[in-house]
Short mmCIF file of C-alpha atoms and ligand atoms in Angstrom, two decimals:
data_model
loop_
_atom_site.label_atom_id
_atom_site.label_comp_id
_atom_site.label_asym_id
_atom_site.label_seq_id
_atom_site.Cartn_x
_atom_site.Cartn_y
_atom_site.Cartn_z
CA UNK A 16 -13.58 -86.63 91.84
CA UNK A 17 -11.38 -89.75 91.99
CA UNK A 18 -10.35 -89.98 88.88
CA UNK A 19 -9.26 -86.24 89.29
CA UNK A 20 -7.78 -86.72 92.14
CA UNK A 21 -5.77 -89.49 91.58
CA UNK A 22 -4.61 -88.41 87.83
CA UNK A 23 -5.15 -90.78 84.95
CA UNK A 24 -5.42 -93.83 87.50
CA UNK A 25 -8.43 -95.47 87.79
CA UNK A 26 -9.09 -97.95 90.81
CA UNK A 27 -11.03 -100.74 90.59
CA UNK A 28 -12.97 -100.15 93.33
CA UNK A 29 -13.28 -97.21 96.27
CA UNK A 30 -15.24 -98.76 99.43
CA UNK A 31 -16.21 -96.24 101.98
CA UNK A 32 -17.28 -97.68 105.76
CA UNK A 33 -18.81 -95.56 108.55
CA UNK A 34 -20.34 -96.94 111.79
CA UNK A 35 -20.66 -93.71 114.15
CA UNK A 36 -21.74 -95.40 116.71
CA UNK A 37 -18.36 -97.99 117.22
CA UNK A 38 -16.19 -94.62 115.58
CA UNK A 39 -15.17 -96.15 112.52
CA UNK A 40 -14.44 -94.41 108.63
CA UNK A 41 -12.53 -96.83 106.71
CA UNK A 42 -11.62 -96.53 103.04
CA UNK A 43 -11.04 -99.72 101.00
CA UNK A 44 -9.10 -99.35 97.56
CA UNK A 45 -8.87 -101.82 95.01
CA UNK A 46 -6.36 -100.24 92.72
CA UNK A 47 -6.02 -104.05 90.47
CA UNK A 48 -6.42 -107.53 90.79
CA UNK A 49 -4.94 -107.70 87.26
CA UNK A 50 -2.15 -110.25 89.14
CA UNK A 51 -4.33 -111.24 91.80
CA UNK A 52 -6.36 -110.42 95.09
CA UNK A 53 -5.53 -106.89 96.16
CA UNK A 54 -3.48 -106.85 99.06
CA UNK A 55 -1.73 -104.08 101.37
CA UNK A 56 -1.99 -103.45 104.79
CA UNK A 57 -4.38 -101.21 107.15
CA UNK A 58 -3.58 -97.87 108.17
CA UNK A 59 -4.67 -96.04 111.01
CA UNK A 60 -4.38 -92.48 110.93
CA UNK A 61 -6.14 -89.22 112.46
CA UNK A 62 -6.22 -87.55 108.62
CA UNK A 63 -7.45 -84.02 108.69
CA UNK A 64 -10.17 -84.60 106.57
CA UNK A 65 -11.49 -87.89 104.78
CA UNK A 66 -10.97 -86.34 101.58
CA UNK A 67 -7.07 -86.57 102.89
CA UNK A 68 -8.52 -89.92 103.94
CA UNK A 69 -9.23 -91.44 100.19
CA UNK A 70 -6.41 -89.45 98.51
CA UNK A 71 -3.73 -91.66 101.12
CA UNK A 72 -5.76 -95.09 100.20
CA UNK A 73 -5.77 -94.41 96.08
CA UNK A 74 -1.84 -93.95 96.51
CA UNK A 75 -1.06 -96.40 98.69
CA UNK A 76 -2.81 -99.05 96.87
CA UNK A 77 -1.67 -97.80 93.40
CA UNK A 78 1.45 -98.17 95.18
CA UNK A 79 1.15 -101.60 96.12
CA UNK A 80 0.20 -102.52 92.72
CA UNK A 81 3.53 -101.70 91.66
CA UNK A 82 5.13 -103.03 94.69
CA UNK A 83 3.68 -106.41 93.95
CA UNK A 84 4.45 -106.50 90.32
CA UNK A 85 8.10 -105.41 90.31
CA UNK A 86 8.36 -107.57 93.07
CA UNK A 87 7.03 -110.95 90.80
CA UNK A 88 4.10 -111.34 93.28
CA UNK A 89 1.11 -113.12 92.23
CA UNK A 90 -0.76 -109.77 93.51
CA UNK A 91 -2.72 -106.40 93.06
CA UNK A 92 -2.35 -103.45 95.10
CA UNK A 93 -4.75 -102.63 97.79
CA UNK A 94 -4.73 -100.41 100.72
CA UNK A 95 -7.37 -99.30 103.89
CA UNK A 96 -7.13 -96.43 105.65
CA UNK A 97 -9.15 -96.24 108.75
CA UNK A 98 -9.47 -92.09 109.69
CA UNK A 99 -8.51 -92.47 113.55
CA UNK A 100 -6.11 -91.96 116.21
CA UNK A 101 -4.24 -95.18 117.12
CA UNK A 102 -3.35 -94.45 120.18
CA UNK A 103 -6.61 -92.51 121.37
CA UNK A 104 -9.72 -94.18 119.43
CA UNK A 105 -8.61 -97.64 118.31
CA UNK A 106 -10.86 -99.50 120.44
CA UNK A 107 -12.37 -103.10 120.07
CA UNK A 108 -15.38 -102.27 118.97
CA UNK A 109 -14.10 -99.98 115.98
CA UNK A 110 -11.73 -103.05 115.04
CA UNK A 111 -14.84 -105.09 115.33
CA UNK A 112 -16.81 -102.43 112.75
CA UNK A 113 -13.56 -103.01 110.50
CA UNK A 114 -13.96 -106.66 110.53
CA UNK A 115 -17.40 -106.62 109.47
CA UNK A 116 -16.35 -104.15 106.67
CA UNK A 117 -13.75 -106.48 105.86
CA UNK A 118 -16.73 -109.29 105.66
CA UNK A 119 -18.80 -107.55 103.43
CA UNK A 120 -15.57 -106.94 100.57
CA UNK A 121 -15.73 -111.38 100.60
CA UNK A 122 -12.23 -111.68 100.24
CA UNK A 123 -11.40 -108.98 97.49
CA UNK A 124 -9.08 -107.12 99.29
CA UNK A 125 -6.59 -108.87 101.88
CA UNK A 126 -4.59 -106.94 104.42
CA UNK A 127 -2.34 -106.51 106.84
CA UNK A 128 -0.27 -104.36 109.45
CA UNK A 129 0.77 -101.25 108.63
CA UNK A 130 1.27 -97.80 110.36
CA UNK A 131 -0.98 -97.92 113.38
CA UNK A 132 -1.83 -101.25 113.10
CA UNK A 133 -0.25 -103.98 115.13
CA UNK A 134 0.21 -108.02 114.99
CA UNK A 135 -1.98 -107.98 117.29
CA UNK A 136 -4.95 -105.97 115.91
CA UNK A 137 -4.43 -108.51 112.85
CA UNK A 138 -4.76 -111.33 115.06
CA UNK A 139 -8.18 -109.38 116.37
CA UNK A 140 -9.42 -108.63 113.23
CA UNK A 141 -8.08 -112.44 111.91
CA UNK A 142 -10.65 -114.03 114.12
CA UNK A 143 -13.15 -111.86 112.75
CA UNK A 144 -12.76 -111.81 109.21
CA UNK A 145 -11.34 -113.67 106.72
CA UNK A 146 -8.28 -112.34 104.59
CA UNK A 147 -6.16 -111.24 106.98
CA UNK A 148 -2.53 -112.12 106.23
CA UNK A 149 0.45 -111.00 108.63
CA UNK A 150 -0.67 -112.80 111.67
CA UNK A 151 0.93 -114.39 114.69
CA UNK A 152 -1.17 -117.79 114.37
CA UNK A 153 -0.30 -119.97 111.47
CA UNK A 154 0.36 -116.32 109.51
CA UNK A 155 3.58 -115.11 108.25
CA UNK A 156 4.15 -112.62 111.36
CA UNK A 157 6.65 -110.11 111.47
CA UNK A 158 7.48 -108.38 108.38
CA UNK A 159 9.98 -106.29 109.80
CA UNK A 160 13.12 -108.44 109.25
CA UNK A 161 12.58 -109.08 106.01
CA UNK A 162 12.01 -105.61 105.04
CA UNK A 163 15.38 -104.99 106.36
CA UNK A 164 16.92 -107.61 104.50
CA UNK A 165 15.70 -106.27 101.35
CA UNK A 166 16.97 -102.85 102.08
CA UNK A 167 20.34 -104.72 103.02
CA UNK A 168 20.68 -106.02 99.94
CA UNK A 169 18.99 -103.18 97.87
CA UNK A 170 21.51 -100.53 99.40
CA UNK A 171 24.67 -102.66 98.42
CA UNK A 172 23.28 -102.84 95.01
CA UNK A 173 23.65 -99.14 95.11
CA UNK A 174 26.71 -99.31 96.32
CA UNK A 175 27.72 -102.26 93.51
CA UNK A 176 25.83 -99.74 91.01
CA UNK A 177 27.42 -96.56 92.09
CA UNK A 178 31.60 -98.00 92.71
CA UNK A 179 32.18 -101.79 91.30
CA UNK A 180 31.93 -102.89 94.58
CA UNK A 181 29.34 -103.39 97.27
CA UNK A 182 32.14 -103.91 100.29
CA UNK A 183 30.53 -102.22 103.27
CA UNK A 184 33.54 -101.91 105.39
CA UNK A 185 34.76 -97.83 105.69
CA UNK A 186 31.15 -97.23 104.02
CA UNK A 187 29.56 -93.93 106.04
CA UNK A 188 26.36 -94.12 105.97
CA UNK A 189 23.28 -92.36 107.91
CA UNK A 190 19.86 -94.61 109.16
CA UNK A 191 17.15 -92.06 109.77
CA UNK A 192 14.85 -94.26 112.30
CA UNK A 193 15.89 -96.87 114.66
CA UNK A 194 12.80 -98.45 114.72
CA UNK A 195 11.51 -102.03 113.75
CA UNK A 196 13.53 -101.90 110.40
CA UNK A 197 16.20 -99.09 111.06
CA UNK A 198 17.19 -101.09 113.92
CA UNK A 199 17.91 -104.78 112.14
CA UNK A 200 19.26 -102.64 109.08
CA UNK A 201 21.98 -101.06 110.94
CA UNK A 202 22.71 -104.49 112.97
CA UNK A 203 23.08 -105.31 109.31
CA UNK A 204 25.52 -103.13 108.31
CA UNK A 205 27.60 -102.79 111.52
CA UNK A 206 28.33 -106.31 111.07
CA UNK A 207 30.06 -105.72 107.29
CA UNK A 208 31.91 -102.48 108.94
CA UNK A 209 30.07 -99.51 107.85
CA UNK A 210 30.00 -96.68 109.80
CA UNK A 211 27.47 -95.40 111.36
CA UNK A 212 25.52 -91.79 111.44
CA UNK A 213 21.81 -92.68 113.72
CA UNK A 214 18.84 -89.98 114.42
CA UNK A 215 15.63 -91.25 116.06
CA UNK A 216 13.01 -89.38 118.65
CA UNK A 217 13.65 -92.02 120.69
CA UNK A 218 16.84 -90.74 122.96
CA UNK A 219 16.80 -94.84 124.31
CA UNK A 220 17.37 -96.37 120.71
CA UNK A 221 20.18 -93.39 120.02
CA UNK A 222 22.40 -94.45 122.99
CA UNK A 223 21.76 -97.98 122.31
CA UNK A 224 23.21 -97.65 119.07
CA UNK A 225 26.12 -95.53 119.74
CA UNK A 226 27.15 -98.27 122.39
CA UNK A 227 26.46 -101.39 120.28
CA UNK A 228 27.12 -99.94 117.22
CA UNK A 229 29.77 -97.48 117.70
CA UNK A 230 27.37 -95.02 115.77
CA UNK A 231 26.93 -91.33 116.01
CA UNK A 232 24.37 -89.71 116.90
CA UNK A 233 22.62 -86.61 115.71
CA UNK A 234 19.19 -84.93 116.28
CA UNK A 235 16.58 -84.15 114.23
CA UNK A 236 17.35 -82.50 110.77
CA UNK A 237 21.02 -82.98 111.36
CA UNK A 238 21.21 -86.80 109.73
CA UNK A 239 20.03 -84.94 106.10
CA UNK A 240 23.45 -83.12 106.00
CA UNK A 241 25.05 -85.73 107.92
CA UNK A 242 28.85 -86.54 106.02
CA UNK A 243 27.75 -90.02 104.86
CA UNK A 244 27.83 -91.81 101.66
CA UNK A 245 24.67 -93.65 101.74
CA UNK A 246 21.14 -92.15 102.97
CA UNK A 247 18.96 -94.85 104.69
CA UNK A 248 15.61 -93.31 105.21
CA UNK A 249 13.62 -95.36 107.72
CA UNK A 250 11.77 -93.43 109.46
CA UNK A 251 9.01 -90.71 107.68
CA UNK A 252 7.56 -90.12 104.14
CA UNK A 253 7.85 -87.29 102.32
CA UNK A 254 11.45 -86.61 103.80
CA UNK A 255 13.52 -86.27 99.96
CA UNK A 256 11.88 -82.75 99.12
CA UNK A 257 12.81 -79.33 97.78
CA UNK A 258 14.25 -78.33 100.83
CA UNK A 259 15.92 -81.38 102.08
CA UNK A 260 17.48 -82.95 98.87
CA UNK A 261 20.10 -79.68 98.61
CA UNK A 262 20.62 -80.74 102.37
CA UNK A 263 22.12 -84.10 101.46
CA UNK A 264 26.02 -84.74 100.96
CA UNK A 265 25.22 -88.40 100.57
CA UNK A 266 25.73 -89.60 96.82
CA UNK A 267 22.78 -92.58 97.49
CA UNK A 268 19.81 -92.50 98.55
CA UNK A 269 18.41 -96.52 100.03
CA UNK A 270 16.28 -96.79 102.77
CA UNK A 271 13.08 -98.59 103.63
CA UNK A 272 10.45 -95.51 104.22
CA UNK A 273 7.65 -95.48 101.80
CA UNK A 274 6.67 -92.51 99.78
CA UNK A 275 10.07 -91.03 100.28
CA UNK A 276 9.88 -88.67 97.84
CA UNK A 277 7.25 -85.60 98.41
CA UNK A 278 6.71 -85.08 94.90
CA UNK A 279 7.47 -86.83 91.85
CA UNK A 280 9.30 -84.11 90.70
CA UNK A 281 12.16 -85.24 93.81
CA UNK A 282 13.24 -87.83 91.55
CA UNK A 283 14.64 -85.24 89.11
CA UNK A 284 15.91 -83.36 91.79
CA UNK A 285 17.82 -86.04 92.79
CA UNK A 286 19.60 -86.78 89.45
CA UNK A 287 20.32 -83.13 88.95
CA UNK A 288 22.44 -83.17 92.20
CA UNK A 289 24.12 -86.87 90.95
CA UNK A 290 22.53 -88.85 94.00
CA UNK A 291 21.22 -92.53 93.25
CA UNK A 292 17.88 -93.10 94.37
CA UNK A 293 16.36 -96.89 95.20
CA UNK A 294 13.05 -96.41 94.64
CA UNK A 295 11.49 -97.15 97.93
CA UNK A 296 8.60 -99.27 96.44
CA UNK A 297 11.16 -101.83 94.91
CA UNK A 298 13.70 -101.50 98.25
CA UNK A 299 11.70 -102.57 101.05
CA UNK A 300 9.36 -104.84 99.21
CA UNK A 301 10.74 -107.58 101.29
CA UNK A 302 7.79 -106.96 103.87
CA UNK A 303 5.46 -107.79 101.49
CA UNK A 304 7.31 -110.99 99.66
CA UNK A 305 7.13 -112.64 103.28
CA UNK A 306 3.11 -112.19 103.61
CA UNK A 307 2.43 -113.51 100.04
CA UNK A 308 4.55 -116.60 100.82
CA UNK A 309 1.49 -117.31 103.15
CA UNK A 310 0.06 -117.25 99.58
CA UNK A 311 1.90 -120.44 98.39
CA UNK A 312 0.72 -123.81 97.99
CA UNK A 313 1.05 -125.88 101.19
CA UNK A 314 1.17 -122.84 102.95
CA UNK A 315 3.49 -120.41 104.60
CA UNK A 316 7.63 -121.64 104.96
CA UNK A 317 10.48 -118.95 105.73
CA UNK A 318 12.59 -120.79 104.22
CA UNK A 319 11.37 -120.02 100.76
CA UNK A 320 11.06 -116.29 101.68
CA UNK A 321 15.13 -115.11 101.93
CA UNK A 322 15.81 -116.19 98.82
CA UNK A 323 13.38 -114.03 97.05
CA UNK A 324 13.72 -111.01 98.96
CA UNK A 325 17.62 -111.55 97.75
CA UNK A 326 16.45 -110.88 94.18
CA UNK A 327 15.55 -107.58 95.67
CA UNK A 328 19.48 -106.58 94.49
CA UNK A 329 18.89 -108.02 90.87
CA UNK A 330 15.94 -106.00 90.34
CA UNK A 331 17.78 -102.93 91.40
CA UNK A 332 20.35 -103.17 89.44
CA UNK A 333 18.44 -103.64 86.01
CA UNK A 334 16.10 -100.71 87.32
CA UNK A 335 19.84 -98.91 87.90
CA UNK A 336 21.00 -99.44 84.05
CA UNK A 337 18.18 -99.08 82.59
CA UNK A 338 17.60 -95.77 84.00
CA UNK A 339 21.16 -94.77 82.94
CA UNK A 340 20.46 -96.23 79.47
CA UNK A 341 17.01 -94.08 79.05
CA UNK A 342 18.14 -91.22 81.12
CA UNK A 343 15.26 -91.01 83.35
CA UNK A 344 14.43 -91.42 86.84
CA UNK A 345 15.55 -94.58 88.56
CA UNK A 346 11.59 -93.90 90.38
CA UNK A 347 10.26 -93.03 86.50
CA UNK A 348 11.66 -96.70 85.64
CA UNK A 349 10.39 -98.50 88.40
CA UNK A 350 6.62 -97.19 87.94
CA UNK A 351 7.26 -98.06 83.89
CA UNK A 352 8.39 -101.50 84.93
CA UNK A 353 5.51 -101.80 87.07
CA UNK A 354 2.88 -101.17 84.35
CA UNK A 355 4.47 -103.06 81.72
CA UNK A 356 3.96 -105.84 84.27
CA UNK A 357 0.35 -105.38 84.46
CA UNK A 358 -0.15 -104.40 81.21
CA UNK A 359 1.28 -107.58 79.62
CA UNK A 360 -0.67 -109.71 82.10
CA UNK A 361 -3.94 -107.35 81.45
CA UNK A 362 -3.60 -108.38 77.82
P1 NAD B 425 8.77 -98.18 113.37
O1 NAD B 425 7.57 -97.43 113.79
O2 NAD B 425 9.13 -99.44 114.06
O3 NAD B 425 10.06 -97.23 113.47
C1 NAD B 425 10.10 -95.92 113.03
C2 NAD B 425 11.18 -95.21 113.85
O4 NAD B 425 11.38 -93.92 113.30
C3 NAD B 425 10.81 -95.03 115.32
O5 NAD B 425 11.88 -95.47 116.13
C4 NAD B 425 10.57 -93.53 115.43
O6 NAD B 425 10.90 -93.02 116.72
C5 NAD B 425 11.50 -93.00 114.37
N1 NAD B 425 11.18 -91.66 113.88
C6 NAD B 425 9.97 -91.11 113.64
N2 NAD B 425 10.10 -89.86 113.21
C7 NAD B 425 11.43 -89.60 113.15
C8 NAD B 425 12.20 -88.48 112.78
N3 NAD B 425 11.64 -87.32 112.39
N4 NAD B 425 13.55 -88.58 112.83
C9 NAD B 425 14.15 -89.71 113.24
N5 NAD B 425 13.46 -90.80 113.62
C10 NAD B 425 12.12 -90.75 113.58
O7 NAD B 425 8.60 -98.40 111.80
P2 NAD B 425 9.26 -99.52 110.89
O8 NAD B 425 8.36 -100.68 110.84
O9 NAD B 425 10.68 -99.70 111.27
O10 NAD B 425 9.17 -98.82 109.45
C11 NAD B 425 10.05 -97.77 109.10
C12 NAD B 425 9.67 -97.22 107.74
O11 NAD B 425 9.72 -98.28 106.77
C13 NAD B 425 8.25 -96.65 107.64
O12 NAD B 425 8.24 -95.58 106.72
C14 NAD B 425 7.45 -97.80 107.07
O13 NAD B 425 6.31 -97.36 106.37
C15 NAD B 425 8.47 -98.41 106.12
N6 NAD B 425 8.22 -99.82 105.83
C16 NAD B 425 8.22 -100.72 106.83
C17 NAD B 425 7.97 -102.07 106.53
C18 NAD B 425 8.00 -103.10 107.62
O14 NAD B 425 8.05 -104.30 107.30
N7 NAD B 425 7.99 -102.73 108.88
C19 NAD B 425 7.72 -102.47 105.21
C20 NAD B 425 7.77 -101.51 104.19
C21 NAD B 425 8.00 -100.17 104.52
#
């Protein structure tokens, strides 16, 4: 049923962990460790059903295996999902469970925050098990800034892709989510003079940016039509669709949500109405260039990290011409570039 499930992919390894009693389900996938240990982060999420459960880990670790290799990461693609409730049933003892999971995989998979999972539940589960990169003590922290960063410099490759130049100033464009990354991006490109068109839930981070920012705000939907020239997704998934791509009068698309597009046929759907798409995979890889640095030899240094997530904008652009040269999906290009990666370390 995996294999069907998850098309002509076939994981390494699928580990399911229940504990009733301390309300945990976890799934562990090992997509490859063709480059190296399989990392990606945690997520905790109240999925409707655990086959909705394992579907969500055997894409988001076949997406980290791509993130990782485009990226030049010594690393496979892994992923956990834990079927729960953050806010209701993440408890101690569940995050205890976990750990002991995470024990028994002896150091195959290595992971990290991710939706529903904080710094400190990876501090917790650090103390607990071993593997656990994105920590507060002696770990790498915070990947937030350095997501942004990459989507900084990813969306004025677009820009440099799209017009000859990647000057910001007079620039419209619209930052769906104001939130660890949204927030830092837009800092980001207030300070080079684009202008800005904000939506977020959160009515507090709206006025905050209109007053530091200068930005307008809309509600809900609205930012999808908004009259920008860039689209900075940074909020959901799924949000470049059938329905929302007509929506959009913005001629890029270069934000750090992952799994932007709802299907893969988006990507198409996206060329046919001219808009450049930064394949979200390769954009806000930056997150995951700071953890592996805790990879390197003598251990963790931020210094070494900017510079890498800089070559975020190089890889881009190549992924931009070449997808002009093949006429394909910039998306179709990435996931090619991706494989050959493995594939010529596989052989
Ligand atoms: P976050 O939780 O800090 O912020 C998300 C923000 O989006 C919140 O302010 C929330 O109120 C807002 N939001 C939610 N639904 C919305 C909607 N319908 N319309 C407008 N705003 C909405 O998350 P983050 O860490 O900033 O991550 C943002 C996105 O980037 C996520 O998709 C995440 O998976 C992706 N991402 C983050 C990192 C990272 O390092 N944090 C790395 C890679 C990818």
């Amino acid at each position: 049923d995996v294999a069907r499930l998850d098309g002509f992919d076939r994981h390494e390894q699928v580990w399911l962990g229940r504990d009733t009693a301390r309300g945990l389900t976890a799934i562990v996938s090992i997509h490859t460790t063709v480059l190296g240990p399989a990392l990606g982060g945690t997520r905790i999420w109240p999925h409707v059903s655990f086959e909705a459960g394992v579907i969500d880990a055997l894409r988001l670790s076949r997406g980290m295996t791509f993130k990782s290799a485009i990226a030049g990461l010594p690393l496979g693609g892994g992923k956990a999902v834990i079927i729960a409730d953050a806010k209701k049933d993440k408890t101690p003892a569940m995050l205890e469970a976990y750990a002991e999971m995470l024990n028994k995989l002896q150091g195959q998979y290595i992971t990290a925050e991710d939706v529903g999972m904080t710094l400190a539940d990876a501090d917790f589960l650090a103390e607990r098990a071993p593997n656990v990169s994105g920590t507060t003590k002696g770990g790498s922290g915070n990947p937030s800034p350095f997501t942004a960063q990459g989507t900084f410099v990813g969306l004025k490759a677009a820009l440099r892709h799209r017009t000859g130049s990647d000057a910001l100033s007079g620039v419209r464009v619209g930052v769906q989510g104001l939130g660890s990354v949204g927030w830092s991006l837009c800092e980001k490109l207030h300070a080079e003079g684009a202008v800005l068109t904000v939506s977020d839930l959160d009515v507090v981070r709206t006025a905050r940016a209109a007053e530091k920012f200068g930005a307008t705000v809309v509600s809900g939907d609205a930012i999808l039509s908004a009259d920008v020239d860039i689209f900075a997704p940074c909020a959901l998934g799924g949000i470049l669709s059938a329905e929302t791509i007509p929506q959009l009068k913005a001629g890029i698309v270069a934000g750090a949500a992952n799994n932007q597009l709802a299907t893969a046929e988006d990507g198409m759907r996206l060329v046919e109405r001219g808009i450049l798409y930064a394949p979200d995979y390769v954009i806000n890889a930056g997150g995951v260039i700071n953890v592996a640095a805790e990879m390197a030899e003598g251990g963790y240094s931020v210094g070494a990290v900017s510079p890498r997530v800089e070559k975020i904008a190089d890889t881009l652009a190549a992924i931009f011409q070449r997808a002009d040269r093949e006429g394909r999906t910039t998306d179709a290009v990435a996931e090619t570039m991706a494989r050959e990666i493995v594939e010529a370390a596989r052989k």
